[in-house]
Amino acid sequence: KPTITIYTKKLNEVVYDKIRKKGLQVKFACISKNENSFTSRIKNLNYLNNILARQEAREAGFDEAIFLNTKGFVAEAATSNIFMIKNGKVFTPPPTSGLLPGITRHAVIGIIKKYTKNKLYEKNVTPTILLNADELFLTNSGFEIIPVVKVGNTKIGKGKPGPFTKFIHALYKTEVENV
């Protein structure tokens, strides 16, 4: 018979609020995501590549790693999904890029469509396009929405959390509280 184990702990909002004010510094991972792999789109217990990519990033002085897929397009971060803002348009990689489509990603897509006039595109993004973003943010259920201020040696936008990211996080908090 299957055994189900659930582990919970209270999120440390103070820590995440500090990170949100400062933003994350990320780097591209040396490991690629295989967009053709069935397991890339399901939640499972095989996170070795994610762990290795994040460890590599941390050893290099970064907070997180961004995966490219085997075609060279942005897929996701080691622990989260990624969104990019450029000229008022919002971009996020499509599920076909090899990402794990997260619950928070889904919620953020819904919030953007419901509450903003910004166009949202699920499309392949190259590293060069990502580096030229006005804003970047990561999403996951643990930390919700966290801005990215630097990718490798490149500042994103002005090198500090942007207004759209802050706005989306405020909308997300309101939506979650009303559920």
mmCIF file with all atom_site columns, C-alpha atoms in Angstrom:
data_model
loop_
_atom_site.group_PDB
_atom_site.id
_atom_site.type_symbol
_atom_site.label_atom_id
_atom_site.label_alt_id
_atom_site.label_comp_id
_atom_site.label_asym_id
_atom_site.label_entity_id
_atom_site.label_seq_id
_atom_site.pdbx_PDB_ins_code
_atom_site.Cartn_x
_atom_site.Cartn_y
_atom_site.Cartn_z
_atom_site.occupancy
_atom_site.B_iso_or_equiv
_atom_site.pdbx_formal_charge
_atom_site.auth_seq_id
_atom_site.auth_comp_id
_atom_site.auth_asym_id
_atom_site.auth_atom_id
_atom_site.pdbx_PDB_model_num
ATOM 1   C CA . LYS A 1 1   ? 0.000  0.000  0.000   1.00 0.00 ? 1   LYS A CA 1
ATOM 2   C CA . PRO A 1 2   ? 1.244  3.508  -0.748  1.00 0.00 ? 2   PRO A CA 1
ATOM 3   C CA . THR A 1 3   ? 2.450  5.635  2.118   1.00 0.00 ? 3   THR A CA 1
ATOM 4   C CA . ILE A 1 4   ? 1.863  9.354  2.022   1.00 0.00 ? 4   ILE A CA 1
ATOM 5   C CA . THR A 1 5   ? 4.114  11.638 3.997   1.00 0.00 ? 5   THR A CA 1
ATOM 6   C CA . ILE A 1 6   ? 3.492  15.355 4.259   1.00 0.00 ? 6   ILE A CA 1
ATOM 7   C CA . TYR A 1 7   ? 5.986  17.769 5.742   1.00 0.00 ? 7   TYR A CA 1
ATOM 8   C CA . THR A 1 8   ? 4.987  21.358 6.409   1.00 0.00 ? 8   THR A CA 1
ATOM 9   C CA . LYS A 1 9   ? 6.694  24.357 7.855   1.00 0.00 ? 9   LYS A CA 1
ATOM 10  C CA . LYS A 1 10  ? 5.737  27.981 8.168   1.00 0.00 ? 10  LYS A CA 1
ATOM 11  C CA . LEU A 1 11  ? 7.262  30.210 5.515   1.00 0.00 ? 11  LEU A CA 1
ATOM 12  C CA . ASN A 1 12  ? 9.613  32.865 6.785   1.00 0.00 ? 12  ASN A CA 1
ATOM 13  C CA . GLU A 1 13  ? 7.960  35.927 5.195   1.00 0.00 ? 13  GLU A CA 1
ATOM 14  C CA . VAL A 1 14  ? 10.591 38.264 6.685   1.00 0.00 ? 14  VAL A CA 1
ATOM 15  C CA . VAL A 1 15  ? 13.353 36.492 4.749   1.00 0.00 ? 15  VAL A CA 1
ATOM 16  C CA . TYR A 1 16  ? 11.378 36.512 1.489   1.00 0.00 ? 16  TYR A CA 1
ATOM 17  C CA . ASP A 1 17  ? 10.434 40.177 1.941   1.00 0.00 ? 17  ASP A CA 1
ATOM 18  C CA . LYS A 1 18  ? 14.150 41.036 2.255   1.00 0.00 ? 18  LYS A CA 1
ATOM 19  C CA . ILE A 1 19  ? 14.923 39.020 -0.883  1.00 0.00 ? 19  ILE A CA 1
ATOM 20  C CA . ARG A 1 20  ? 12.063 40.739 -2.747  1.00 0.00 ? 20  ARG A CA 1
ATOM 21  C CA . LYS A 1 21  ? 13.492 44.162 -1.885  1.00 0.00 ? 21  LYS A CA 1
ATOM 22  C CA . LYS A 1 22  ? 16.982 43.190 -3.037  1.00 0.00 ? 22  LYS A CA 1
ATOM 23  C CA . GLY A 1 23  ? 16.206 40.779 -5.876  1.00 0.00 ? 23  GLY A CA 1
ATOM 24  C CA . LEU A 1 24  ? 18.043 37.654 -6.984  1.00 0.00 ? 24  LEU A CA 1
ATOM 25  C CA . GLN A 1 25  ? 21.208 37.242 -8.983  1.00 0.00 ? 25  GLN A CA 1
ATOM 26  C CA . VAL A 1 26  ? 21.064 34.214 -11.269 1.00 0.00 ? 26  VAL A CA 1
ATOM 27  C CA . LYS A 1 27  ? 23.211 32.492 -13.879 1.00 0.00 ? 27  LYS A CA 1
ATOM 28  C CA . PHE A 1 28  ? 22.600 30.155 -16.761 1.00 0.00 ? 28  PHE A CA 1
ATOM 29  C CA . ALA A 1 29  ? 23.105 26.514 -15.785 1.00 0.00 ? 29  ALA A CA 1
ATOM 30  C CA . CYS A 1 30  ? 25.676 24.327 -17.521 1.00 0.00 ? 30  CYS A CA 1
ATOM 31  C CA . ILE A 1 31  ? 23.070 21.541 -17.556 1.00 0.00 ? 31  ILE A CA 1
ATOM 32  C CA . SER A 1 32  ? 20.309 21.625 -20.189 1.00 0.00 ? 32  SER A CA 1
ATOM 33  C CA . LYS A 1 33  ? 16.639 20.721 -19.788 1.00 0.00 ? 33  LYS A CA 1
ATOM 34  C CA . ASN A 1 34  ? 15.467 18.024 -22.149 1.00 0.00 ? 34  ASN A CA 1
ATOM 35  C CA . GLU A 1 35  ? 12.207 19.418 -23.502 1.00 0.00 ? 35  GLU A CA 1
ATOM 36  C CA . ASN A 1 36  ? 11.439 16.050 -25.102 1.00 0.00 ? 36  ASN A CA 1
ATOM 37  C CA . SER A 1 37  ? 11.569 14.142 -21.826 1.00 0.00 ? 37  SER A CA 1
ATOM 38  C CA . PHE A 1 38  ? 8.210  13.070 -20.434 1.00 0.00 ? 38  PHE A CA 1
ATOM 39  C CA . THR A 1 39  ? 9.509  13.615 -16.891 1.00 0.00 ? 39  THR A CA 1
ATOM 40  C CA . SER A 1 40  ? 10.282 17.299 -17.506 1.00 0.00 ? 40  SER A CA 1
ATOM 41  C CA . ARG A 1 41  ? 6.557  18.085 -17.267 1.00 0.00 ? 41  ARG A CA 1
ATOM 42  C CA . ILE A 1 42  ? 5.653  16.021 -14.197 1.00 0.00 ? 42  ILE A CA 1
ATOM 43  C CA . LYS A 1 43  ? 6.510  16.517 -10.568 1.00 0.00 ? 43  LYS A CA 1
ATOM 44  C CA . ASN A 1 44  ? 8.677  13.625 -9.437  1.00 0.00 ? 44  ASN A CA 1
ATOM 45  C CA . LEU A 1 45  ? 11.456 12.959 -6.980  1.00 0.00 ? 45  LEU A CA 1
ATOM 46  C CA . ASN A 1 46  ? 14.317 13.120 -9.497  1.00 0.00 ? 46  ASN A CA 1
ATOM 47  C CA . TYR A 1 47  ? 15.677 16.627 -8.953  1.00 0.00 ? 47  TYR A CA 1
ATOM 48  C CA . LEU A 1 48  ? 19.361 15.768 -9.264  1.00 0.00 ? 48  LEU A CA 1
ATOM 49  C CA . ASN A 1 49  ? 19.951 18.096 -12.242 1.00 0.00 ? 49  ASN A CA 1
ATOM 50  C CA . ASN A 1 50  ? 18.124 20.909 -10.441 1.00 0.00 ? 50  ASN A CA 1
ATOM 51  C CA . ILE A 1 51  ? 20.155 20.374 -7.276  1.00 0.00 ? 51  ILE A CA 1
ATOM 52  C CA . LEU A 1 52  ? 23.430 20.276 -9.220  1.00 0.00 ? 52  LEU A CA 1
ATOM 53  C CA . ALA A 1 53  ? 22.558 23.412 -11.208 1.00 0.00 ? 53  ALA A CA 1
ATOM 54  C CA . ARG A 1 54  ? 21.605 25.332 -8.077  1.00 0.00 ? 54  ARG A CA 1
ATOM 55  C CA . GLN A 1 55  ? 24.736 24.157 -6.270  1.00 0.00 ? 55  GLN A CA 1
ATOM 56  C CA . GLU A 1 56  ? 26.867 25.271 -9.237  1.00 0.00 ? 56  GLU A CA 1
ATOM 57  C CA . ALA A 1 57  ? 25.167 28.689 -9.177  1.00 0.00 ? 57  ALA A CA 1
ATOM 58  C CA . ARG A 1 58  ? 25.665 29.125 -5.432  1.00 0.00 ? 58  ARG A CA 1
ATOM 59  C CA . GLU A 1 59  ? 29.318 28.109 -5.625  1.00 0.00 ? 59  GLU A CA 1
ATOM 60  C CA . ALA A 1 60  ? 29.753 30.826 -8.274  1.00 0.00 ? 60  ALA A CA 1
ATOM 61  C CA . GLY A 1 61  ? 28.124 33.421 -5.973  1.00 0.00 ? 61  GLY A CA 1
ATOM 62  C CA . PHE A 1 62  ? 24.606 33.412 -7.468  1.00 0.00 ? 62  PHE A CA 1
ATOM 63  C CA . ASP A 1 63  ? 21.233 32.686 -5.888  1.00 0.00 ? 63  ASP A CA 1
ATOM 64  C CA . GLU A 1 64  ? 19.690 30.517 -8.589  1.00 0.00 ? 64  GLU A CA 1
ATOM 65  C CA . ALA A 1 65  ? 20.278 28.807 -11.941 1.00 0.00 ? 65  ALA A CA 1
ATOM 66  C CA . ILE A 1 66  ? 18.324 29.246 -15.170 1.00 0.00 ? 66  ILE A CA 1
ATOM 67  C CA . PHE A 1 67  ? 18.017 26.225 -17.448 1.00 0.00 ? 67  PHE A CA 1
ATOM 68  C CA . LEU A 1 68  ? 18.163 26.399 -21.207 1.00 0.00 ? 68  LEU A CA 1
ATOM 69  C CA . ASN A 1 69  ? 16.652 23.500 -23.112 1.00 0.00 ? 69  ASN A CA 1
ATOM 70  C CA . THR A 1 70  ? 18.463 21.406 -25.721 1.00 0.00 ? 70  THR A CA 1
ATOM 71  C CA . LYS A 1 71  ? 17.416 23.902 -28.432 1.00 0.00 ? 71  LYS A CA 1
ATOM 72  C CA . GLY A 1 72  ? 18.999 26.800 -26.510 1.00 0.00 ? 72  GLY A CA 1
ATOM 73  C CA . PHE A 1 73  ? 15.765 28.431 -25.315 1.00 0.00 ? 73  PHE A CA 1
ATOM 74  C CA . VAL A 1 74  ? 15.058 29.470 -21.710 1.00 0.00 ? 74  VAL A CA 1
ATOM 75  C CA . ALA A 1 75  ? 13.051 26.761 -19.907 1.00 0.00 ? 75  ALA A CA 1
ATOM 76  C CA . GLU A 1 76  ? 12.858 27.500 -16.177 1.00 0.00 ? 76  GLU A CA 1
ATOM 77  C CA . ALA A 1 77  ? 14.922 28.083 -13.066 1.00 0.00 ? 77  ALA A CA 1
ATOM 78  C CA . ALA A 1 78  ? 16.148 25.241 -10.864 1.00 0.00 ? 78  ALA A CA 1
ATOM 79  C CA . THR A 1 79  ? 13.325 25.767 -8.369  1.00 0.00 ? 79  THR A CA 1
ATOM 80  C CA . SER A 1 80  ? 10.851 27.966 -10.198 1.00 0.00 ? 80  SER A CA 1
ATOM 81  C CA . ASN A 1 81  ? 9.249  29.270 -13.367 1.00 0.00 ? 81  ASN A CA 1
ATOM 82  C CA . ILE A 1 82  ? 10.380 32.480 -15.065 1.00 0.00 ? 82  ILE A CA 1
ATOM 83  C CA . PHE A 1 83  ? 8.601  35.542 -16.446 1.00 0.00 ? 83  PHE A CA 1
ATOM 84  C CA . MET A 1 84  ? 10.091 38.386 -18.476 1.00 0.00 ? 84  MET A CA 1
ATOM 85  C CA . ILE A 1 85  ? 8.735  41.878 -19.105 1.00 0.00 ? 85  ILE A CA 1
ATOM 86  C CA . LYS A 1 86  ? 9.825  43.828 -22.176 1.00 0.00 ? 86  LYS A CA 1
ATOM 87  C CA . ASN A 1 87  ? 8.148  47.035 -23.383 1.00 0.00 ? 87  ASN A CA 1
ATOM 88  C CA . GLY A 1 88  ? 5.029  46.277 -21.339 1.00 0.00 ? 88  GLY A CA 1
ATOM 89  C CA . LYS A 1 89  ? 4.656  42.755 -22.744 1.00 0.00 ? 89  LYS A CA 1
ATOM 90  C CA . VAL A 1 90  ? 5.001  39.681 -20.531 1.00 0.00 ? 90  VAL A CA 1
ATOM 91  C CA . PHE A 1 91  ? 6.727  36.528 -21.755 1.00 0.00 ? 91  PHE A CA 1
ATOM 92  C CA . THR A 1 92  ? 7.048  33.124 -20.137 1.00 0.00 ? 92  THR A CA 1
ATOM 93  C CA . PRO A 1 93  ? 8.391  29.949 -21.728 1.00 0.00 ? 93  PRO A CA 1
ATOM 94  C CA . PRO A 1 94  ? 5.747  27.496 -22.944 1.00 0.00 ? 94  PRO A CA 1
ATOM 95  C CA . PRO A 1 95  ? 5.361  24.042 -21.354 1.00 0.00 ? 95  PRO A CA 1
ATOM 96  C CA . THR A 1 96  ? 6.930  22.589 -24.535 1.00 0.00 ? 96  THR A CA 1
ATOM 97  C CA . SER A 1 97  ? 10.233 24.224 -23.504 1.00 0.00 ? 97  SER A CA 1
ATOM 98  C CA . GLY A 1 98  ? 10.755 21.492 -20.900 1.00 0.00 ? 98  GLY A CA 1
ATOM 99  C CA . LEU A 1 99  ? 9.533  23.368 -17.843 1.00 0.00 ? 99  LEU A CA 1
ATOM 100 C CA . LEU A 1 100 ? 7.457  21.968 -15.025 1.00 0.00 ? 100 LEU A CA 1
ATOM 101 C CA . PRO A 1 101 ? 4.274  24.078 -15.232 1.00 0.00 ? 101 PRO A CA 1
ATOM 102 C CA . GLY A 1 102 ? 3.896  25.212 -11.648 1.00 0.00 ? 102 GLY A CA 1
ATOM 103 C CA . ILE A 1 103 ? 0.763  26.111 -9.732  1.00 0.00 ? 103 ILE A CA 1
ATOM 104 C CA . THR A 1 104 ? 2.026  29.626 -9.019  1.00 0.00 ? 104 THR A CA 1
ATOM 105 C CA . ARG A 1 105 ? 2.954  30.084 -12.702 1.00 0.00 ? 105 ARG A CA 1
ATOM 106 C CA . HIS A 1 106 ? -0.614 29.182 -13.625 1.00 0.00 ? 106 HIS A CA 1
ATOM 107 C CA . ALA A 1 107 ? -2.014 31.597 -11.033 1.00 0.00 ? 107 ALA A CA 1
ATOM 108 C CA . VAL A 1 108 ? 0.254  34.446 -12.191 1.00 0.00 ? 108 VAL A CA 1
ATOM 109 C CA . ILE A 1 109 ? -0.759 33.912 -15.829 1.00 0.00 ? 109 ILE A CA 1
ATOM 110 C CA . GLY A 1 110 ? -4.404 34.159 -14.733 1.00 0.00 ? 110 GLY A CA 1
ATOM 111 C CA . ILE A 1 111 ? -3.741 37.306 -12.688 1.00 0.00 ? 111 ILE A CA 1
ATOM 112 C CA . ILE A 1 112 ? -1.950 39.029 -15.573 1.00 0.00 ? 112 ILE A CA 1
ATOM 113 C CA . LYS A 1 113 ? -4.787 38.190 -17.958 1.00 0.00 ? 113 LYS A CA 1
ATOM 114 C CA . LYS A 1 114 ? -7.507 39.200 -15.478 1.00 0.00 ? 114 LYS A CA 1
ATOM 115 C CA . TYR A 1 115 ? -6.094 42.373 -13.922 1.00 0.00 ? 115 TYR A CA 1
ATOM 116 C CA . THR A 1 116 ? -3.704 43.950 -16.415 1.00 0.00 ? 116 THR A CA 1
ATOM 117 C CA . LYS A 1 117 ? -3.846 45.163 -19.974 1.00 0.00 ? 117 LYS A CA 1
ATOM 118 C CA . ASN A 1 118 ? -0.392 43.716 -20.626 1.00 0.00 ? 118 ASN A CA 1
ATOM 119 C CA . LYS A 1 119 ? -0.213 41.146 -23.401 1.00 0.00 ? 119 LYS A CA 1
ATOM 120 C CA . LEU A 1 120 ? 1.067  37.783 -22.173 1.00 0.00 ? 120 LEU A CA 1
ATOM 121 C CA . TYR A 1 121 ? 2.908  35.420 -24.492 1.00 0.00 ? 121 TYR A CA 1
ATOM 122 C CA . GLU A 1 122 ? 3.925  31.839 -23.817 1.00 0.00 ? 122 GLU A CA 1
ATOM 123 C CA . LYS A 1 123 ? 6.759  31.592 -26.298 1.00 0.00 ? 123 LYS A CA 1
ATOM 124 C CA . ASN A 1 124 ? 10.357 30.500 -26.619 1.00 0.00 ? 124 ASN A CA 1
ATOM 125 C CA . VAL A 1 125 ? 12.833 33.067 -25.359 1.00 0.00 ? 125 VAL A CA 1
ATOM 126 C CA . THR A 1 126 ? 16.532 33.128 -26.206 1.00 0.00 ? 126 THR A CA 1
ATOM 127 C CA . PRO A 1 127 ? 19.167 33.996 -23.594 1.00 0.00 ? 127 PRO A CA 1
ATOM 128 C CA . THR A 1 128 ? 19.931 37.233 -25.492 1.00 0.00 ? 128 THR A CA 1
ATOM 129 C CA . ILE A 1 129 ? 16.294 38.334 -25.347 1.00 0.00 ? 129 ILE A CA 1
ATOM 130 C CA . LEU A 1 130 ? 16.151 37.428 -21.646 1.00 0.00 ? 130 LEU A CA 1
ATOM 131 C CA . LEU A 1 131 ? 19.255 39.517 -20.910 1.00 0.00 ? 131 LEU A CA 1
ATOM 132 C CA . ASN A 1 132 ? 17.576 42.533 -22.526 1.00 0.00 ? 132 ASN A CA 1
ATOM 133 C CA . ALA A 1 133 ? 14.433 42.296 -20.384 1.00 0.00 ? 133 ALA A CA 1
ATOM 134 C CA . ASP A 1 134 ? 13.089 45.315 -18.530 1.00 0.00 ? 134 ASP A CA 1
ATOM 135 C CA . GLU A 1 135 ? 12.175 43.030 -15.614 1.00 0.00 ? 135 GLU A CA 1
ATOM 136 C CA . LEU A 1 136 ? 12.429 39.354 -14.704 1.00 0.00 ? 136 LEU A CA 1
ATOM 137 C CA . PHE A 1 137 ? 10.772 37.436 -11.918 1.00 0.00 ? 137 PHE A CA 1
ATOM 138 C CA . LEU A 1 138 ? 10.595 33.856 -10.713 1.00 0.00 ? 138 LEU A CA 1
ATOM 139 C CA . THR A 1 139 ? 7.532  32.086 -9.329  1.00 0.00 ? 139 THR A CA 1
ATOM 140 C CA . ASN A 1 140 ? 7.003  29.087 -7.080  1.00 0.00 ? 140 ASN A CA 1
ATOM 141 C CA . SER A 1 141 ? 4.666  28.097 -4.271  1.00 0.00 ? 141 SER A CA 1
ATOM 142 C CA . GLY A 1 142 ? 7.281  28.615 -1.570  1.00 0.00 ? 142 GLY A CA 1
ATOM 143 C CA . PHE A 1 143 ? 8.492  32.144 -2.241  1.00 0.00 ? 143 PHE A CA 1
ATOM 144 C CA . GLU A 1 144 ? 5.630  33.220 -4.529  1.00 0.00 ? 144 GLU A CA 1
ATOM 145 C CA . ILE A 1 145 ? 7.143  35.936 -6.747  1.00 0.00 ? 145 ILE A CA 1
ATOM 146 C CA . ILE A 1 146 ? 10.768 37.036 -6.519  1.00 0.00 ? 146 ILE A CA 1
ATOM 147 C CA . PRO A 1 147 ? 12.434 39.631 -8.786  1.00 0.00 ? 147 PRO A CA 1
ATOM 148 C CA . VAL A 1 148 ? 15.661 38.885 -10.655 1.00 0.00 ? 148 VAL A CA 1
ATOM 149 C CA . VAL A 1 149 ? 18.008 41.865 -10.871 1.00 0.00 ? 149 VAL A CA 1
ATOM 150 C CA . LYS A 1 150 ? 21.036 40.280 -12.522 1.00 0.00 ? 150 LYS A CA 1
ATOM 151 C CA . VAL A 1 151 ? 21.748 37.367 -14.879 1.00 0.00 ? 151 VAL A CA 1
ATOM 152 C CA . GLY A 1 152 ? 25.433 36.532 -14.897 1.00 0.00 ? 152 GLY A CA 1
ATOM 153 C CA . ASN A 1 153 ? 27.193 39.888 -15.239 1.00 0.00 ? 153 ASN A CA 1
ATOM 154 C CA . THR A 1 154 ? 24.196 41.595 -16.863 1.00 0.00 ? 154 THR A CA 1
ATOM 155 C CA . LYS A 1 155 ? 21.883 43.873 -14.905 1.00 0.00 ? 155 LYS A CA 1
ATOM 156 C CA . ILE A 1 156 ? 18.224 43.419 -15.686 1.00 0.00 ? 156 ILE A CA 1
ATOM 157 C CA . GLY A 1 157 ? 16.559 46.770 -16.266 1.00 0.00 ? 157 GLY A CA 1
ATOM 158 C CA . LYS A 1 158 ? 17.918 49.175 -13.696 1.00 0.00 ? 158 LYS A CA 1
ATOM 159 C CA . GLY A 1 159 ? 19.396 46.368 -11.619 1.00 0.00 ? 159 GLY A CA 1
ATOM 160 C CA . LYS A 1 160 ? 16.691 46.528 -8.961  1.00 0.00 ? 160 LYS A CA 1
ATOM 161 C CA . PRO A 1 161 ? 13.203 45.040 -8.540  1.00 0.00 ? 161 PRO A CA 1
ATOM 162 C CA . GLY A 1 162 ? 10.826 46.597 -11.045 1.00 0.00 ? 162 GLY A CA 1
ATOM 163 C CA . PRO A 1 163 ? 7.342  48.069 -10.595 1.00 0.00 ? 163 PRO A CA 1
ATOM 164 C CA . PHE A 1 164 ? 5.498  45.436 -12.630 1.00 0.00 ? 164 PHE A CA 1
ATOM 165 C CA . THR A 1 165 ? 6.964  42.610 -10.526 1.00 0.00 ? 165 THR A CA 1
ATOM 166 C CA . LYS A 1 166 ? 5.952  44.393 -7.319  1.00 0.00 ? 166 LYS A CA 1
ATOM 167 C CA . PHE A 1 167 ? 2.458  45.011 -8.714  1.00 0.00 ? 167 PHE A CA 1
ATOM 168 C CA . ILE A 1 168 ? 1.970  41.376 -9.737  1.00 0.00 ? 168 ILE A CA 1
ATOM 169 C CA . HIS A 1 169 ? 3.151  40.197 -6.326  1.00 0.00 ? 169 HIS A CA 1
ATOM 170 C CA . ALA A 1 170 ? 0.633  42.507 -4.599  1.00 0.00 ? 170 ALA A CA 1
ATOM 171 C CA . LEU A 1 171 ? -2.157 41.153 -6.835  1.00 0.00 ? 171 LEU A CA 1
ATOM 172 C CA . TYR A 1 172 ? -1.024 37.592 -6.149  1.00 0.00 ? 172 TYR A CA 1
ATOM 173 C CA . LYS A 1 173 ? -1.116 38.165 -2.364  1.00 0.00 ? 173 LYS A CA 1
ATOM 174 C CA . THR A 1 174 ? -4.640 39.591 -2.646  1.00 0.00 ? 174 THR A CA 1
ATOM 175 C CA . GLU A 1 175 ? -5.811 36.636 -4.766  1.00 0.00 ? 175 GLU A CA 1
ATOM 176 C CA . VAL A 1 176 ? -4.314 34.081 -2.361  1.00 0.00 ? 176 VAL A CA 1
ATOM 177 C CA . GLU A 1 177 ? -5.879 35.758 0.654   1.00 0.00 ? 177 GLU A CA 1
ATOM 178 C CA . ASN A 1 178 ? -9.304 35.649 -1.029  1.00 0.00 ? 178 ASN A CA 1
ATOM 179 C CA . VAL A 1 179 ? -9.167 31.906 -1.755  1.00 0.00 ? 179 VAL A CA 1
#
